[in-house]
Tab-separated table of C-alpha atoms and ligand atoms in Angstrom:
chain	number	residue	atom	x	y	z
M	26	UNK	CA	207.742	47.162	88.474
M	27	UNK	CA	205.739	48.779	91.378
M	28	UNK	CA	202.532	50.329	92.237
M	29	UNK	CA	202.562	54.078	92.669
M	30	UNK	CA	200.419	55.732	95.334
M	31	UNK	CA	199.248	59.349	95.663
M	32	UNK	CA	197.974	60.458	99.200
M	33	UNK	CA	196.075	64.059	99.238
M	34	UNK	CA	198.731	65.679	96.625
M	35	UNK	CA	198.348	69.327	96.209
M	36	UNK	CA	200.113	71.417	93.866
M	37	UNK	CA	199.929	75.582	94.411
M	38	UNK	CA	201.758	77.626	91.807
M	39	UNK	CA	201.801	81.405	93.705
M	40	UNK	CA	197.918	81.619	94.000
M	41	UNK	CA	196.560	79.165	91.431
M	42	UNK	CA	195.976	75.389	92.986
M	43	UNK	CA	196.784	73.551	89.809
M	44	UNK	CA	195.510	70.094	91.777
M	45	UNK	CA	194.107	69.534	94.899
M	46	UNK	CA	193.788	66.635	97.425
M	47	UNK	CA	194.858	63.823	94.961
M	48	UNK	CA	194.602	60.519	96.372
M	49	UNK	CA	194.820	57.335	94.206
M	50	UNK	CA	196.592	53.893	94.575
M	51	UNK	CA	197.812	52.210	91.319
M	52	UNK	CA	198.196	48.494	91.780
M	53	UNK	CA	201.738	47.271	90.247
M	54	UNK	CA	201.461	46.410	86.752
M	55	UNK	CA	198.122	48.409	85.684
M	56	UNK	CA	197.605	50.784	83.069
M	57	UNK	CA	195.842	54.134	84.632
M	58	UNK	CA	194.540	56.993	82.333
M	59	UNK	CA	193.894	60.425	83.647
M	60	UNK	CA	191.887	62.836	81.712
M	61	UNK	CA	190.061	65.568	81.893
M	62	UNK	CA	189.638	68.760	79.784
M	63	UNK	CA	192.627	70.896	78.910
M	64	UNK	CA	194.463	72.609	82.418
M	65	UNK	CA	192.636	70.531	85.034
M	66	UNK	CA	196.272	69.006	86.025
M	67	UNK	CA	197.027	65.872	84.683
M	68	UNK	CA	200.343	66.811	83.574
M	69	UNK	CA	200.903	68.382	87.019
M	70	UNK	CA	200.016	65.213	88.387
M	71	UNK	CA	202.144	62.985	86.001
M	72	UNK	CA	205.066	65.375	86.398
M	73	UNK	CA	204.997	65.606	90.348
M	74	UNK	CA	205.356	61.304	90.031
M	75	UNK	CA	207.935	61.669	87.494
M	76	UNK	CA	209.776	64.090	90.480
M	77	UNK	CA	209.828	67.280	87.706
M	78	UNK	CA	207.321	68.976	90.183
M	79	UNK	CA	207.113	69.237	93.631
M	80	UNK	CA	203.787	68.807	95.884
M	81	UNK	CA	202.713	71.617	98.031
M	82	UNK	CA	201.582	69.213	100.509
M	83	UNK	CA	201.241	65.094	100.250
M	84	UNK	CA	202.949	61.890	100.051
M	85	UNK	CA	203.940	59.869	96.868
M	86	UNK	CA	205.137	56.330	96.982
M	87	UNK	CA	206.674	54.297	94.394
M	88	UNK	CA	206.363	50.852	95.302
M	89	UNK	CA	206.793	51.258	99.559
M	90	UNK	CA	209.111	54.031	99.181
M	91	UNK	CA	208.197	57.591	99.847
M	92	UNK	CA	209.546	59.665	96.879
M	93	UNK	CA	208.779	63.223	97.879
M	94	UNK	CA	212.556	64.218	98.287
M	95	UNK	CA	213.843	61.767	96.216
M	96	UNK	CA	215.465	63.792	93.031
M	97	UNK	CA	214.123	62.501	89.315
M	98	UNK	CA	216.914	60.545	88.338
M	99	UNK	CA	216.527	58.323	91.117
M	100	UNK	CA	212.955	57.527	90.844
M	101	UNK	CA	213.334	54.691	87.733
M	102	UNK	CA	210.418	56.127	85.406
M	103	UNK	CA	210.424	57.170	82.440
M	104	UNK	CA	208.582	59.567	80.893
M	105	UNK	CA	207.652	60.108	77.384
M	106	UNK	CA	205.898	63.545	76.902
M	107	UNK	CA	203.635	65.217	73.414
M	108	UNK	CA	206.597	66.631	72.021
M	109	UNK	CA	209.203	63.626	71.691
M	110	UNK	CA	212.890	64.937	72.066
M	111	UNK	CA	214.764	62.728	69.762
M	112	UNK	CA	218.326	63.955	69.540
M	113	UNK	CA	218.730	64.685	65.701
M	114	UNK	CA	222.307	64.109	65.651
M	115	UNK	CA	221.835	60.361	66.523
M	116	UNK	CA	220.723	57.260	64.884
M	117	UNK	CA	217.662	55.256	65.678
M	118	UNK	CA	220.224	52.860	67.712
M	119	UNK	CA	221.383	55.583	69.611
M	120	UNK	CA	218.264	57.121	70.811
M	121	UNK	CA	217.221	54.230	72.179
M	122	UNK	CA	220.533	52.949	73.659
M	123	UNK	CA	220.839	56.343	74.976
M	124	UNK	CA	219.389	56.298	78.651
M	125	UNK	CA	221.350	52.714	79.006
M	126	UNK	CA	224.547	53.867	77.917
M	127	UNK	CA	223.913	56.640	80.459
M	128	UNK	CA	223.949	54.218	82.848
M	129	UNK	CA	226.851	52.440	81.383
M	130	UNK	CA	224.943	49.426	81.066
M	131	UNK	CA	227.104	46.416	79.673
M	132	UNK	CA	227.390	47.266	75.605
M	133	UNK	CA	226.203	43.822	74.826
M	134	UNK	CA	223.075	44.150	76.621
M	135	UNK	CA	222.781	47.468	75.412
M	136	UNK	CA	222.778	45.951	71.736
M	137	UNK	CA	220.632	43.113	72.815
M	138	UNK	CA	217.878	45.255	73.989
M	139	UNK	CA	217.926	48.054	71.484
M	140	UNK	CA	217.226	44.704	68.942
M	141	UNK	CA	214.431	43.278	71.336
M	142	UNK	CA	212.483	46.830	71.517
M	143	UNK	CA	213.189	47.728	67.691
M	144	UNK	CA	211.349	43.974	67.291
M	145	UNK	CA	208.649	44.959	69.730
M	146	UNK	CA	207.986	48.649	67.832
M	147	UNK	CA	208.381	47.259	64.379
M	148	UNK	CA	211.616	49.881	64.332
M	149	UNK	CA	214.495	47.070	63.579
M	150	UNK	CA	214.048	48.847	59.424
M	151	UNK	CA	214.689	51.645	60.897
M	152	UNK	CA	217.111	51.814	63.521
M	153	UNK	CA	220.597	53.350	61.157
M	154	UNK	CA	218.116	56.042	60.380
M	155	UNK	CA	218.463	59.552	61.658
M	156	UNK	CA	215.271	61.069	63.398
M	157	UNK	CA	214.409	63.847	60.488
M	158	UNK	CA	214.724	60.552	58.014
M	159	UNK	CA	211.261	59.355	59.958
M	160	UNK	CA	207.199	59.780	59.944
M	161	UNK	CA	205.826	61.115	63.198
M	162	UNK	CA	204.686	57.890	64.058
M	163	UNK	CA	208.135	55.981	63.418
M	164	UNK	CA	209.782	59.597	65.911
M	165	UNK	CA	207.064	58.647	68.645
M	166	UNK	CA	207.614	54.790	68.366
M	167	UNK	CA	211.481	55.917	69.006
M	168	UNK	CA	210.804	57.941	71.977
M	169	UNK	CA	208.590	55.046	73.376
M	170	UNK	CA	211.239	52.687	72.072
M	171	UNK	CA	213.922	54.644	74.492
M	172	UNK	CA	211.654	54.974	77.697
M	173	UNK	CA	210.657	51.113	77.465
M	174	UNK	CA	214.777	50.221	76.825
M	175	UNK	CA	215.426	51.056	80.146
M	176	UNK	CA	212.534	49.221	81.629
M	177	UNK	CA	211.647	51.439	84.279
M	178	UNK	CA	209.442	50.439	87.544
M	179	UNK	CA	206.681	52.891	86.211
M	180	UNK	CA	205.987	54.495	82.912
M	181	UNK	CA	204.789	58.055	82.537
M	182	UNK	CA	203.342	59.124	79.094
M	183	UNK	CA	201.664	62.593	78.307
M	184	UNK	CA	199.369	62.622	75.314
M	185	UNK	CA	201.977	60.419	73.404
M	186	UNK	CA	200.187	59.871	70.572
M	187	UNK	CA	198.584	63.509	70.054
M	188	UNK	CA	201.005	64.393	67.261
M	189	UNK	CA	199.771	61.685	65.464
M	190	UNK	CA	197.266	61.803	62.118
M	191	UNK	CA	194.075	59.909	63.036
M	192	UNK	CA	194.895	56.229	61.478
M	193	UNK	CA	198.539	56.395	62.996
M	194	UNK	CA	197.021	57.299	66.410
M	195	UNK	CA	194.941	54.246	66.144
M	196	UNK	CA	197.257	51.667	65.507
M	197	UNK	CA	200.111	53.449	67.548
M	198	UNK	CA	197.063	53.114	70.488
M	199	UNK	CA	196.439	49.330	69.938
M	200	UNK	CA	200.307	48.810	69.638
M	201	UNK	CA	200.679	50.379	73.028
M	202	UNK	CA	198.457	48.302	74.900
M	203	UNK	CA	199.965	45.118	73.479
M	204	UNK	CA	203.152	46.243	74.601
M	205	UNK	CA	201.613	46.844	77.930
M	206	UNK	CA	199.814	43.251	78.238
M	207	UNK	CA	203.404	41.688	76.820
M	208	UNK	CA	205.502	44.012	79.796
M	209	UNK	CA	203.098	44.424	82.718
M	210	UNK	CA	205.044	47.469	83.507
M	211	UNK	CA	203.027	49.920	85.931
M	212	UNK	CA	201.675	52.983	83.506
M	213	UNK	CA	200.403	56.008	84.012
M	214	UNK	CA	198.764	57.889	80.940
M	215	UNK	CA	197.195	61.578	80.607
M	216	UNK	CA	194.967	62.386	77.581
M	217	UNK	CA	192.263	64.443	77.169
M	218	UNK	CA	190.967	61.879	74.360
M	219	UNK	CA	188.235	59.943	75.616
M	220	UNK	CA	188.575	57.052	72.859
M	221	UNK	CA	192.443	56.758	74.247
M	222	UNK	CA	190.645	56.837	78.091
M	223	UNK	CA	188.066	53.704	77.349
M	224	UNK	CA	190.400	51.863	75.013
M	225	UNK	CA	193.804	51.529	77.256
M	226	UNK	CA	192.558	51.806	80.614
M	227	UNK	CA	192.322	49.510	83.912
M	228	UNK	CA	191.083	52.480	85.316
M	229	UNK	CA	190.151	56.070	84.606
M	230	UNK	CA	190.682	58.718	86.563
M	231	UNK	CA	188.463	62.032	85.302
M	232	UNK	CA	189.550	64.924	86.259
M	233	UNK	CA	188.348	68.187	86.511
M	234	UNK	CA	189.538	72.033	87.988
M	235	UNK	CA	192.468	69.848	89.744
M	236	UNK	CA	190.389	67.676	91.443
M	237	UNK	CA	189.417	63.892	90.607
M	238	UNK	CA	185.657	63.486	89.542
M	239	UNK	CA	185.337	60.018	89.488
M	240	UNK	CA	188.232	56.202	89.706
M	241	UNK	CA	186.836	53.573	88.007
M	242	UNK	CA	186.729	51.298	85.131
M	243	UNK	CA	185.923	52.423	81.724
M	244	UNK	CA	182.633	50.420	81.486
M	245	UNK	CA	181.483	51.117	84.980
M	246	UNK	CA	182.535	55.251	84.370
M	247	UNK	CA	180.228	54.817	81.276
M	248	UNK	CA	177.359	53.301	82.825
M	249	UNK	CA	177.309	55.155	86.455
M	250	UNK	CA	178.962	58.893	85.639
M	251	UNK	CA	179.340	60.472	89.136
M	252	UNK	CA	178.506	63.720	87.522
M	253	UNK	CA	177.683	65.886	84.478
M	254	UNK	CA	180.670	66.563	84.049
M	255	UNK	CA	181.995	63.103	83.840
M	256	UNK	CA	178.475	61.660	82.092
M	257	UNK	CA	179.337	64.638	79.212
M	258	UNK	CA	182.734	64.444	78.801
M	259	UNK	CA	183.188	60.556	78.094
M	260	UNK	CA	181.147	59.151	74.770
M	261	UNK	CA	181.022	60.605	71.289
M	262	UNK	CA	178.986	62.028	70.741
M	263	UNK	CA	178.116	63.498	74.261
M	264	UNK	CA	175.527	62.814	76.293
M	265	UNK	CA	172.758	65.227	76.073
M	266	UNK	CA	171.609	67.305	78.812
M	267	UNK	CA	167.830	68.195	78.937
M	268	UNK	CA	166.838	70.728	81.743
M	269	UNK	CA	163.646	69.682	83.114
M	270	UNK	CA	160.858	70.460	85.582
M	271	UNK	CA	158.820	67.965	87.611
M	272	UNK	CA	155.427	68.146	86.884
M	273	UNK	CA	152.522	65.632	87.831
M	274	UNK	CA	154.279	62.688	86.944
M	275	UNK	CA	156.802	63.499	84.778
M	276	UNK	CA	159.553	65.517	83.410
M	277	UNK	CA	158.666	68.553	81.847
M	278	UNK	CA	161.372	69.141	79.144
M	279	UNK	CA	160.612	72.019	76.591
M	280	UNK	CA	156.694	71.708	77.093
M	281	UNK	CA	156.463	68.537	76.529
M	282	UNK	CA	156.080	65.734	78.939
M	283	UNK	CA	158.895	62.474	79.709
M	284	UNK	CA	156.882	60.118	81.987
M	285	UNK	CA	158.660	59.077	85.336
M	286	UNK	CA	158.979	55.453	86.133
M	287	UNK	CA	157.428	53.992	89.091
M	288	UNK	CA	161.163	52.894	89.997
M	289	UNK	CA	162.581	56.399	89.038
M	290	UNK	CA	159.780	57.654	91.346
M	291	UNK	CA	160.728	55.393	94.234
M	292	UNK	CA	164.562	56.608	93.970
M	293	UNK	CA	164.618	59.972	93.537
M	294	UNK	CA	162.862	62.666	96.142
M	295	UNK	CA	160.404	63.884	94.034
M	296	UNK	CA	158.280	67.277	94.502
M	297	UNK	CA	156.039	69.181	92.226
M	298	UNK	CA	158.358	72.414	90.778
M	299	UNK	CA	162.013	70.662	91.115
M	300	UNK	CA	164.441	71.186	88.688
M	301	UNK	CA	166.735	68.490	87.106
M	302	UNK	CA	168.920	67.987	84.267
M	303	UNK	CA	167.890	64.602	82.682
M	304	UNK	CA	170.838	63.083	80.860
M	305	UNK	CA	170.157	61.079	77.555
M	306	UNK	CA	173.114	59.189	75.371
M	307	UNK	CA	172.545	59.686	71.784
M	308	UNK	CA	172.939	55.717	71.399
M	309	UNK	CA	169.846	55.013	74.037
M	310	UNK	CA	166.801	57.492	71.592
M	311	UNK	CA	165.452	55.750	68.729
M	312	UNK	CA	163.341	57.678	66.126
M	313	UNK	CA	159.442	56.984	66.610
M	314	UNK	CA	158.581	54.894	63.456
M	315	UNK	CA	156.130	51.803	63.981
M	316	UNK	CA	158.463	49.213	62.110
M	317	UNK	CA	161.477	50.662	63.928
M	318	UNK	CA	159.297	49.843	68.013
M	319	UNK	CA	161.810	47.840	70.245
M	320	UNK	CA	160.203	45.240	72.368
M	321	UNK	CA	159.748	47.891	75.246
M	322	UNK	CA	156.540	48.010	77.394
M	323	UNK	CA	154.511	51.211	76.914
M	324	UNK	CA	155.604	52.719	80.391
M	325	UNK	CA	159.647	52.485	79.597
M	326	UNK	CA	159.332	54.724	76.955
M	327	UNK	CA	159.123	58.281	76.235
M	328	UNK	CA	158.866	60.996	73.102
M	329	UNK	CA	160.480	64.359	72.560
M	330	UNK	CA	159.841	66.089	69.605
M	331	UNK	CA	162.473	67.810	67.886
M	332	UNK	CA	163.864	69.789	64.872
M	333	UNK	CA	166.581	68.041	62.546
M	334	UNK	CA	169.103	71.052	62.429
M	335	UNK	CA	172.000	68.607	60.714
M	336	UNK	CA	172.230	65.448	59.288
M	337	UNK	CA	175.387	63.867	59.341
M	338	UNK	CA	176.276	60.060	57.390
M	339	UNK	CA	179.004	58.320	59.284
M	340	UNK	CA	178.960	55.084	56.736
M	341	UNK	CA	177.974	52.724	59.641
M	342	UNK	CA	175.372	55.162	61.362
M	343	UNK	CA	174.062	58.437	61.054
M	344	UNK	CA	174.607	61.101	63.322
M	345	UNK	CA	171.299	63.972	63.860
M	346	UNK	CA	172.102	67.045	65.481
M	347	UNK	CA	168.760	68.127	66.228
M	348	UNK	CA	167.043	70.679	68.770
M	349	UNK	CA	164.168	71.272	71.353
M	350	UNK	CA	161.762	73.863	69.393
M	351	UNK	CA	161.078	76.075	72.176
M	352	UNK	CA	164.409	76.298	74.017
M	353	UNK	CA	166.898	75.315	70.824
M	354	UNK	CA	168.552	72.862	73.251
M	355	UNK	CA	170.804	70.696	71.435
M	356	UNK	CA	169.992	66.936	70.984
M	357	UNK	CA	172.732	64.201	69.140
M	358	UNK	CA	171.131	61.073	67.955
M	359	UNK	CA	172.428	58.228	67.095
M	360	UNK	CA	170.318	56.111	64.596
M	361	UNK	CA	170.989	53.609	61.810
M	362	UNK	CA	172.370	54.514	58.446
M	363	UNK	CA	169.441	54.299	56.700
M	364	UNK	CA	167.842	56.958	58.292
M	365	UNK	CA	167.986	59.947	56.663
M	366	UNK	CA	166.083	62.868	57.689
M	367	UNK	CA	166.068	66.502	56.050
M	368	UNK	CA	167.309	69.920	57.816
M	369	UNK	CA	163.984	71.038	59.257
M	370	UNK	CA	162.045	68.048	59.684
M	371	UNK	CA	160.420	67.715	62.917
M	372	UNK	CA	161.210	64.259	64.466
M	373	UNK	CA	159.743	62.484	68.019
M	374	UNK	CA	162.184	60.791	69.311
M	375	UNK	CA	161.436	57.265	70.958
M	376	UNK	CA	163.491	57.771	74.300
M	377	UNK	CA	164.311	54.583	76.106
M	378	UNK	CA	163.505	55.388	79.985
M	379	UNK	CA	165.238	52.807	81.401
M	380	UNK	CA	168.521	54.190	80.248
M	381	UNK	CA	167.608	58.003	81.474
M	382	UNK	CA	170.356	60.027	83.706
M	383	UNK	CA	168.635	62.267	86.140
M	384	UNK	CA	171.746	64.787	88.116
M	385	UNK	CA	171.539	67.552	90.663
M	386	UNK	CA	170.741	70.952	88.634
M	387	UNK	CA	172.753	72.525	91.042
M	388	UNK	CA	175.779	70.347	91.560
M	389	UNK	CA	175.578	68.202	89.297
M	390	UNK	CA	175.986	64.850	90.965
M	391	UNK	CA	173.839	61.882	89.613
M	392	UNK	CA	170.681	61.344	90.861
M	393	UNK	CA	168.960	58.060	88.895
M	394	UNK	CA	170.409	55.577	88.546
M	395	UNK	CA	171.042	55.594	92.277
M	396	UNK	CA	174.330	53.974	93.390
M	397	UNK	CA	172.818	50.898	95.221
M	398	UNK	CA	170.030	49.424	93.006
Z	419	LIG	N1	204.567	76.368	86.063
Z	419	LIG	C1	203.311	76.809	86.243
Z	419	LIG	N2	203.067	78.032	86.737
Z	419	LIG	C2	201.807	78.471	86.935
Z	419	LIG	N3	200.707	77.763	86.666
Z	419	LIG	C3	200.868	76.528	86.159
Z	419	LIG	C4	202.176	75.984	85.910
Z	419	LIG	N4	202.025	74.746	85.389
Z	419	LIG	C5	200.688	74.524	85.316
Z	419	LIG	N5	199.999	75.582	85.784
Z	419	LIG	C6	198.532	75.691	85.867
Z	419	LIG	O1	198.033	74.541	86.527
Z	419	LIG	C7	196.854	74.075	85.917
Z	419	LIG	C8	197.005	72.632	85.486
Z	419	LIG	O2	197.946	72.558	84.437
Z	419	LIG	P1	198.334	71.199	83.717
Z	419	LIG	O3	199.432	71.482	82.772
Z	419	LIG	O4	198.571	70.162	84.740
Z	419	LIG	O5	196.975	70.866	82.927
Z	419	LIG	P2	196.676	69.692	81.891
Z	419	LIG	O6	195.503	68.965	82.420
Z	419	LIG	O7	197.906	68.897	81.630
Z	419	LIG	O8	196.230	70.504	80.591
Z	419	LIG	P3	196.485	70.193	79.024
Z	419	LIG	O9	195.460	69.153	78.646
Z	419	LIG	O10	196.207	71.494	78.376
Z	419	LIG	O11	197.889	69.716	78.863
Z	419	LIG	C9	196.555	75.030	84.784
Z	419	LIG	O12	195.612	75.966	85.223
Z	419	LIG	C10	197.884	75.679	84.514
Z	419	LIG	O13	197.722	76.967	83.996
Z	420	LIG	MG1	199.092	68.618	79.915
């Protein structure tokens, strides 16, 4: 095992800068995610560790070794990509035992480990079978099954479980990270699925345009998104985005009036006419009904009014895709099952203050909550 270290990596390809100044230190033994919307460069990034790519300018250190000239093969990762190459003329077995007996590795401890990762994948059923003989799920467990065989310092895996159908994906996801927590073996993962991103990570590393957002924790990205772009992409549904004026004391959003907190007021630079983009989760608005009133003081909340467009039932909760009547700005909410508006309705929407994201209209960087409390 070994941590894996990134210092200012840059990747050109002609004129296109597929990732810029990339600088990130994975401990040994941690699971790291990187995601970010489709070409912003984390499989640049994953294949430039893996030694497939070369960087334009940096360093890269696996464990206390600089790897920049050192060729693929000599690296010890492995990588498992989207589109699993199983070779078709071979048995379960033999994919697996394939990068070992590459290495003419001992046959006995070829045969002892092919059993021990078959065990850990739930593939031992399976393992006289020919690739085309399998699900997708059994063909990805295979091409994990042959990257963990030869228990490599680091692990790389692109979108690995993208091929998957949704409940397959799930459990393939939770059998991943017990794999992880039984091998401890370094891991570096690129997705652009956010659920994968919260669910596996240490740490998450957004990234956008080839350059990293925002390193942190999945809880802490959730609660203290460095920027719109981060605050929007992670959470399902999105964060909503509210453009919005300052007025005398408040937030003018669609004519119609958010009050500012006295501690919203002390962090941010207020002035009469500035423009902001007030951030709301669709978890933290509640729909104004008396019976329905959190224990919130009068001041911590505020109300939007807005017009159901559609109502979706999710079983557990229902989903309202609604909209600001003037400007037809979209607004999600997220309210209990039993409520069940129609198209058209108009709705006010109990907005819980205290959970409001104010960023930069301009560049987007968070505002409120500040950084230091
Ligand atoms: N060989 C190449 N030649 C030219 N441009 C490239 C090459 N490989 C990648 N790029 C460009 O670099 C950028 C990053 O690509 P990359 O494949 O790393 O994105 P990604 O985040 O993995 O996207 P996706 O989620 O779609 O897989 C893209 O703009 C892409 O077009
Ligand atoms: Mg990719």
């Amino acid at each position: 095992m070994a941590s894996v270290s990134l210092e200012s990596i840059k990747r050109k390809f002609n004129n296109v800068t597929a990732i810029e100044d990339i600088t990130f230190d994975i401990p040994d033994g941690e699971f790291w995610v990187l995601v970010g919307p489709s070409g912003c460069g984390k499989s640049t990034i994953l294949r430039t560790i893996a030694g497939l790519e070369t960087a334009t300018s940096g360093k890269l250190y696996i464990g206390d070794k600089l790897m920049n000239n050192v060729p693929a093969r000599q690296r010890d990762v492995a990588m498992v990509f989207q589109n699993y190459a199983l070779y078709p003329h071979m048995t379960v077995a033999e994919n697996i035992a394939f990068g070992l007996r590459m290495r003419k590795i001992d046959p006995k401890v070829v045969q002892e480990r092919v059993m021990t990762v078959a065990r850990s994948l739930a593939l031992e059923h399976l393992l006289e079978r020919k690739p085309k003989q399998l699900s997708g799920g059994q063909q990805q467990r295979v091409a994990l099954g042959r990257a963990i065989a030869r228990q490599p310092q680091v692990f790389l895996l692109d979108e690995p479980l993208s091929n998957l159908d949704a409940q397959l994906r799930d459990d393939t996801r939770a059998e991943l990270k017990e794999l992880h927590q039984k091998l401890g073996i370094t891991t570096v993962y690129v997705t652009h699925d956010q659920v994968e991103a919260m669910t596996l990570a240490d740490q998450i590393v957004v990234l956008n345009r080839g350059r990293i957002q925002q390193i942190g924790e999945p809880q802490e990205i959730y609660a203290k998104p460095a920027n719109r772009m981060v605050a929007t992409f992670l959470g399902s549904p999105p964060m909503n985005i509210l453009p919005a004026k300052y007025v005398a004391g408040g937030f003018a959003v669609d004519g119609q009036v958010l009050p500012v907190t006295a501690y919203m007021q002390d962090k941010l630079h207020l002035r009469e006419g500035l423009e902001f983009d007030l951030g709301v989760r669709p978890e933290s608005i509640n729909i104004n009904e008396p019976q329905r009133r959190r224990e919130h003081r009068e001041e911590e909340l505020g109300e939007l009014v807005v017009e159901v467009k559609v109502v979706e039932p999710l079983g557990r909760e229902t989903l309202i895709r609604a909209s600001l009547p003037s400007s037809g700005v979209l607004v999600n909410v997220q309210v209990g099952a039993d409520v069940r508006p129609r198209p058209g309705d108009r709705l006010t929407l109990e907005i819980d203050l205290g959970q409001l994201f104010v960023f930069d209209t301009a560049t987007g960087d968070r505002l409120y909550p500040p950084s230091a409390p």
